Amino acid sequence: LDRRIEVVNPDDELGRLARTLNTMIERLERSFDETRRFTADAAHELRTPLAVLRSEAEVALRQPRSPEEHRRVLENILEEVDRLTRLAEQLLFLCREDAGLVPVARGSVRIDELLSEVIEHMRPVAEENGVMLHVEPSASTEVSGDADQLRRLFFNLLDNAIKYTPRGGRIVGRVEPSGGGILAIVSDTGIGIPHEHLPRVFERFYRVDQARTQDTGGAGLGLSICRAIAEAHGGQLRIESELGRGTRVLLSLPAARPQGGRTDGHHRAE
Ligand code: ADP
């Protein structure tokens, strides 16, 4: 169905108006398509954990079970509930981002301290997975930004690094001053990402390999959220990777903004 207006004479005033309207219609349709795809992908992601919950509960009800078996079923159910909770939070974040409602408080944030804090928080999980977590000492690095959002960004990066690094691997976090701002790097010695997938990993719901990520449970939203946070801070997020050798994610954030910048706490990430 073509909703565009027919342009009779492209050079007269009506023709120019029609062309402008057509551009707007095309833009709106693209945005509707994106929304439709987002909703369909989100529904698809919700279906899997719900199906698992249902079958676990059914099995538990069907026959009498030992206390140990009941316990195992409950543990599986909890795991799926956690997965759903995380997904709901991620979807909510992205909806807010689309509406331009990601709050970016402007406070002074010590990035070196923040990264160390998140690394310490993740250490038990890394140890459980047999992965070494290391933070390189750095000079004091400060930017103007939202500590909660930046914490979420580092959490996602480290969560990925742990998920995609096999036992015996190593993850290093580093921050350095760069051009008045900072450069933070999270590198791992994990499975890496094939070259042809690299440009797409920041897309919503994009996963390199469905089979590979099935048991790790991500919906492919983590990196798109990280990039949105970086950009809402006027920064950039890049990724470098070599298959079978490891991955590096680089976050650059600009120097504190000059006075007169936005301080109302809202920013649209585009
Ligand atoms: P997910 O929540 O599925 O991990 P992300 O958006 O965070 O989604 O990442 C997208 C995809 O990029 C992942 O499914 C994974 O295939 C790949 N990926 C992300 N980080 C790494 C990493 N450190 N090492 C290897 N692959 C990674």
Coordinates of C-alpha atoms and ligand atoms in Angstrom, one line a residue:
L1 CA 0.0 0.0 0.0
D2 CA 1.6 3.2 -1.2
R3 CA 0.4 6.1 1.0
R4 CA 2.5 8.7 -0.8
I5 CA 0.9 11.7 -2.5
E6 CA 1.2 11.9 -6.2
V7 CA 3.4 14.8 -7.4
V8 CA 2.0 16.3 -10.5
N9 CA 4.4 19.1 -11.1
P10 CA 7.5 18.8 -8.9
D11 CA 8.5 22.4 -9.4
D12 CA 5.5 24.3 -8.4
E13 CA 4.4 25.1 -4.9
L14 CA 2.0 22.2 -4.5
G15 CA 4.6 19.8 -5.9
R16 CA 7.1 21.0 -3.3
L17 CA 4.6 20.6 -0.6
A18 CA 3.7 17.1 -1.8
R19 CA 7.4 16.2 -1.8
T20 CA 7.9 17.4 1.8
L21 CA 4.8 15.5 2.9
N22 CA 6.0 12.4 1.2
T23 CA 9.3 12.6 3.0
M24 CA 7.5 12.9 6.3
I25 CA 5.2 10.0 5.4
E26 CA 8.2 7.8 4.6
R27 CA 9.8 8.7 7.8
L28 CA 6.7 7.9 9.8
E29 CA 6.3 4.6 8.1
R30 CA 9.8 3.6 8.8
S31 CA 9.3 4.5 12.4
F32 CA 6.1 2.5 12.6
D33 CA 7.9 -0.5 11.1
E34 CA 10.6 -0.2 13.7
T35 CA 8.0 -0.1 16.5
R36 CA 6.2 -3.1 15.0
R37 CA 9.4 -5.1 14.8
F38 CA 10.4 -4.1 18.4
T39 CA 7.0 -5.3 19.7
A40 CA 7.2 -8.6 17.8
D41 CA 10.8 -9.2 19.0
A42 CA 9.9 -8.4 22.6
A43 CA 6.9 -10.7 22.5
H44 CA 9.1 -13.4 21.1
E45 CA 11.6 -13.0 23.9
L46 CA 8.9 -13.2 26.5
R47 CA 7.5 -16.4 25.1
T48 CA 10.5 -18.6 25.8
P49 CA 10.8 -18.0 29.6
L50 CA 7.1 -18.2 29.9
A51 CA 7.0 -21.6 28.2
V52 CA 9.8 -22.9 30.5
L53 CA 7.8 -21.6 33.5
R54 CA 4.7 -23.4 32.4
S55 CA 6.4 -26.7 31.7
E56 CA 8.3 -26.7 34.9
A57 CA 5.1 -26.0 36.9
E58 CA 3.2 -28.7 35.0
V59 CA 5.9 -31.3 35.6
A60 CA 6.0 -30.5 39.3
L61 CA 2.2 -30.9 39.5
R62 CA 1.9 -34.0 37.5
Q63 CA 3.6 -36.6 39.8
P64 CA 4.6 -36.7 43.4
R65 CA 8.2 -35.7 43.7
S66 CA 11.0 -35.9 46.2
P67 CA 11.9 -32.7 48.1
E68 CA 15.1 -32.5 46.1
E69 CA 13.3 -32.6 42.8
H70 CA 10.9 -30.0 44.0
R71 CA 13.8 -27.8 45.0
R72 CA 15.4 -28.2 41.5
V73 CA 12.1 -27.2 39.9
L74 CA 11.8 -24.1 42.1
E75 CA 15.4 -23.1 41.3
N76 CA 14.7 -23.4 37.6
I77 CA 11.5 -21.3 38.0
L78 CA 13.4 -18.6 39.9
E79 CA 16.1 -18.5 37.2
E80 CA 13.4 -17.9 34.6
V81 CA 11.7 -15.3 36.7
D82 CA 15.0 -13.5 37.0
R83 CA 15.4 -13.6 33.3
L84 CA 11.9 -12.1 32.8
T85 CA 12.6 -9.4 35.3
R86 CA 15.8 -8.4 33.6
L87 CA 14.1 -8.4 30.2
A88 CA 11.2 -6.2 31.5
E89 CA 13.8 -3.7 32.9
Q90 CA 15.6 -3.6 29.6
L91 CA 12.5 -3.1 27.6
L92 CA 11.3 -0.4 29.9
F93 CA 14.7 1.4 29.5
L94 CA 14.5 1.2 25.7
C95 CA 10.9 2.5 25.6
R96 CA 12.0 5.4 27.8
E97 CA 14.9 6.0 25.5
D98 CA 12.6 6.1 22.4
A99 CA 10.5 8.7 24.2
G100 CA 13.6 10.8 25.0
L101 CA 13.0 10.1 28.7
V102 CA 16.3 8.6 29.8
P103 CA 17.3 10.8 32.7
V104 CA 20.9 11.9 32.6
A105 CA 21.7 13.6 35.9
R106 CA 24.7 15.8 35.7
G107 CA 26.9 15.1 38.6
S108 CA 30.6 14.7 38.8
V109 CA 31.5 11.0 38.5
R110 CA 34.9 9.4 39.2
I111 CA 35.0 6.8 36.4
D112 CA 38.0 4.9 37.8
E113 CA 36.2 4.5 41.1
L114 CA 32.9 3.5 39.4
L115 CA 34.6 0.9 37.3
S116 CA 36.4 -0.6 40.3
E117 CA 33.2 -0.7 42.3
V118 CA 31.3 -2.6 39.5
I119 CA 34.3 -5.0 39.1
E120 CA 34.3 -5.7 42.9
H121 CA 30.5 -6.3 42.7
M122 CA 31.0 -8.8 39.8
R123 CA 34.0 -10.6 41.3
P124 CA 32.0 -13.4 43.0
V125 CA 30.2 -14.3 39.7
A126 CA 33.5 -14.2 37.8
E127 CA 35.1 -16.5 40.3
E128 CA 32.2 -18.9 40.1
N129 CA 32.8 -19.0 36.4
G130 CA 36.6 -19.5 36.8
V131 CA 37.4 -16.2 35.2
M132 CA 40.0 -13.7 36.5
L133 CA 38.9 -10.1 36.9
H134 CA 41.5 -7.5 37.0
V135 CA 41.4 -3.7 37.3
E136 CA 44.4 -1.7 36.2
P137 CA 45.3 1.2 38.4
S138 CA 44.7 4.6 36.8
A139 CA 44.9 8.3 37.5
S140 CA 41.8 9.9 38.9
T141 CA 39.4 10.3 36.0
E142 CA 36.3 12.4 36.4
V143 CA 33.5 13.3 34.0
S144 CA 30.2 14.9 34.3
G145 CA 27.4 12.4 34.1
D146 CA 24.9 10.1 35.7
A147 CA 26.5 7.6 38.0
D148 CA 23.6 5.1 38.0
Q149 CA 23.5 5.0 34.2
L150 CA 27.2 4.6 33.9
R151 CA 27.2 1.9 36.5
R152 CA 24.6 0.1 34.4
L153 CA 26.7 0.5 31.4
F154 CA 29.8 -1.1 33.0
F155 CA 27.7 -3.8 34.6
N156 CA 26.4 -4.8 31.1
L157 CA 29.9 -4.8 29.7
L158 CA 31.4 -7.0 32.5
D159 CA 28.3 -9.2 32.4
N160 CA 29.0 -9.9 28.7
A161 CA 32.7 -10.3 29.3
I162 CA 32.0 -13.0 32.0
K163 CA 29.3 -14.7 29.9
Y164 CA 31.5 -15.0 26.8
T165 CA 34.8 -15.9 28.4
P166 CA 35.4 -19.6 29.1
R167 CA 37.1 -20.8 32.4
G168 CA 40.7 -19.9 32.8
G169 CA 40.1 -16.6 30.9
R170 CA 40.9 -13.1 32.0
I171 CA 39.0 -9.8 32.0
V172 CA 40.7 -6.4 32.5
G173 CA 39.2 -3.0 33.2
R174 CA 41.1 0.1 32.5
V175 CA 40.5 3.9 32.5
E176 CA 42.7 6.6 31.2
P177 CA 42.4 10.3 30.6
S178 CA 41.9 11.2 27.0
G179 CA 41.6 14.5 25.3
G180 CA 40.1 16.2 28.4
G181 CA 37.6 13.3 28.8
I182 CA 38.2 9.6 29.5
L183 CA 38.6 6.3 27.7
A184 CA 37.5 3.2 29.6
I185 CA 38.3 -0.2 28.2
V186 CA 36.9 -3.6 29.2
S187 CA 38.8 -6.4 27.5
D188 CA 38.4 -10.2 27.8
T189 CA 40.2 -13.3 26.5
G190 CA 36.9 -14.9 25.5
I191 CA 35.3 -16.5 22.5
G192 CA 35.3 -13.3 20.4
I193 CA 32.9 -12.1 17.7
P194 CA 33.2 -13.0 14.0
H195 CA 34.2 -10.0 12.0
E196 CA 31.0 -9.8 9.9
H197 CA 28.8 -9.6 13.0
L198 CA 30.7 -6.7 14.7
P199 CA 28.8 -3.9 13.0
R200 CA 25.5 -5.4 14.2
V201 CA 26.0 -6.2 17.8
F202 CA 24.7 -2.8 19.0
E203 CA 21.3 -3.5 17.3
R204 CA 18.4 -4.3 19.5
F205 CA 17.8 -8.0 19.9
Y206 CA 20.9 -8.9 17.9
R207 CA 22.7 -12.0 19.0
V208 CA 25.7 -13.4 17.2
D209 CA 24.7 -17.0 17.6
Q210 CA 21.3 -18.1 18.9
A211 CA 22.5 -21.5 19.9
R212 CA 25.6 -20.2 21.6
T213 CA 23.7 -17.7 23.7
Q214 CA 20.7 -19.9 24.5
D215 CA 22.0 -21.0 27.9
T216 CA 23.6 -17.6 28.7
G217 CA 20.2 -16.1 28.4
G218 CA 20.7 -12.6 27.0
A219 CA 18.0 -11.1 24.8
G220 CA 20.6 -9.1 22.7
L221 CA 19.6 -5.8 24.3
G222 CA 22.6 -5.2 26.6
L223 CA 24.9 -3.5 24.1
S224 CA 22.2 -1.4 22.6
I225 CA 21.5 0.0 26.1
C226 CA 25.2 0.6 26.7
R227 CA 25.5 2.6 23.5
A228 CA 22.3 4.6 24.3
I229 CA 23.8 5.5 27.7
A230 CA 27.2 6.5 26.1
E231 CA 25.5 8.7 23.5
A232 CA 23.2 10.3 26.1
H233 CA 26.5 11.4 27.7
G234 CA 27.9 12.8 24.5
G235 CA 30.2 9.9 24.3
Q236 CA 30.9 6.8 22.1
L237 CA 31.0 3.1 22.5
R238 CA 33.1 1.0 20.1
I239 CA 33.9 -2.7 20.0
E240 CA 36.9 -4.6 18.7
S241 CA 37.1 -8.4 18.6
E242 CA 39.0 -11.3 17.3
L243 CA 37.3 -14.7 17.0
G244 CA 38.7 -17.1 19.5
R245 CA 41.0 -14.5 21.1
G246 CA 38.8 -12.0 22.8
T247 CA 36.9 -8.7 22.8
R248 CA 37.6 -5.1 23.7
V249 CA 34.9 -2.6 24.4
L250 CA 36.0 1.0 24.4
L251 CA 33.9 3.8 26.0
S252 CA 34.9 7.4 25.4
L253 CA 33.3 10.2 27.4
P254 CA 33.9 13.9 26.8
A255 CA 35.2 16.3 29.3
A256 CA 32.7 17.9 31.6
R257 CA 30.4 20.2 29.6
P258 CA 30.9 23.9 29.8
Q259 CA 28.5 25.8 31.9
G260 CA 25.2 26.5 30.2
G261 CA 24.8 22.9 29.0
R262 CA 21.6 21.0 29.8
T263 CA 21.2 20.3 33.4
D264 CA 17.5 19.5 33.5
G265 CA 18.2 15.8 33.6
H266 CA 16.7 14.8 30.3
H267 CA 18.4 14.0 27.1
R268 CA 17.4 12.3 24.0
A269 CA 19.9 9.8 22.8
E270 CA 19.9 9.7 19.0
Ligands
ADP1 P1 23.2 -10.3 25.3 O1 22.3 -9.8 26.3 O2 22.5 -11.4 24.4 O3 24.5 -10.6 25.8 P2 24.3 -7.9 24.0 O4 23.5 -6.8 23.3 O5 24.9 -7.5 25.3 O6 23.2 -9.1 24.2 O7 25.3 -8.5 23.0 C1 24.9 -8.8 21.7 C2 25.7 -10.0 21.2 O8 27.1 -9.7 21.1 C3 25.7 -11.2 22.2 O9 24.6 -12.0 22.0 C4 27.0 -11.9 21.9 O10 26.9 -12.8 20.9 C5 28.0 -10.8 21.5 N1 28.9 -10.3 22.5 C6 28.7 -9.2 23.4 N2 29.8 -9.0 24.2 C7 30.6 -10.0 23.9 C8 31.9 -10.4 24.4 N3 32.5 -9.7 25.4 N4 32.5 -11.5 23.9 C9 31.9 -12.2 22.9 N5 30.7 -11.9 22.3 C10 30.1 -10.8 22.8

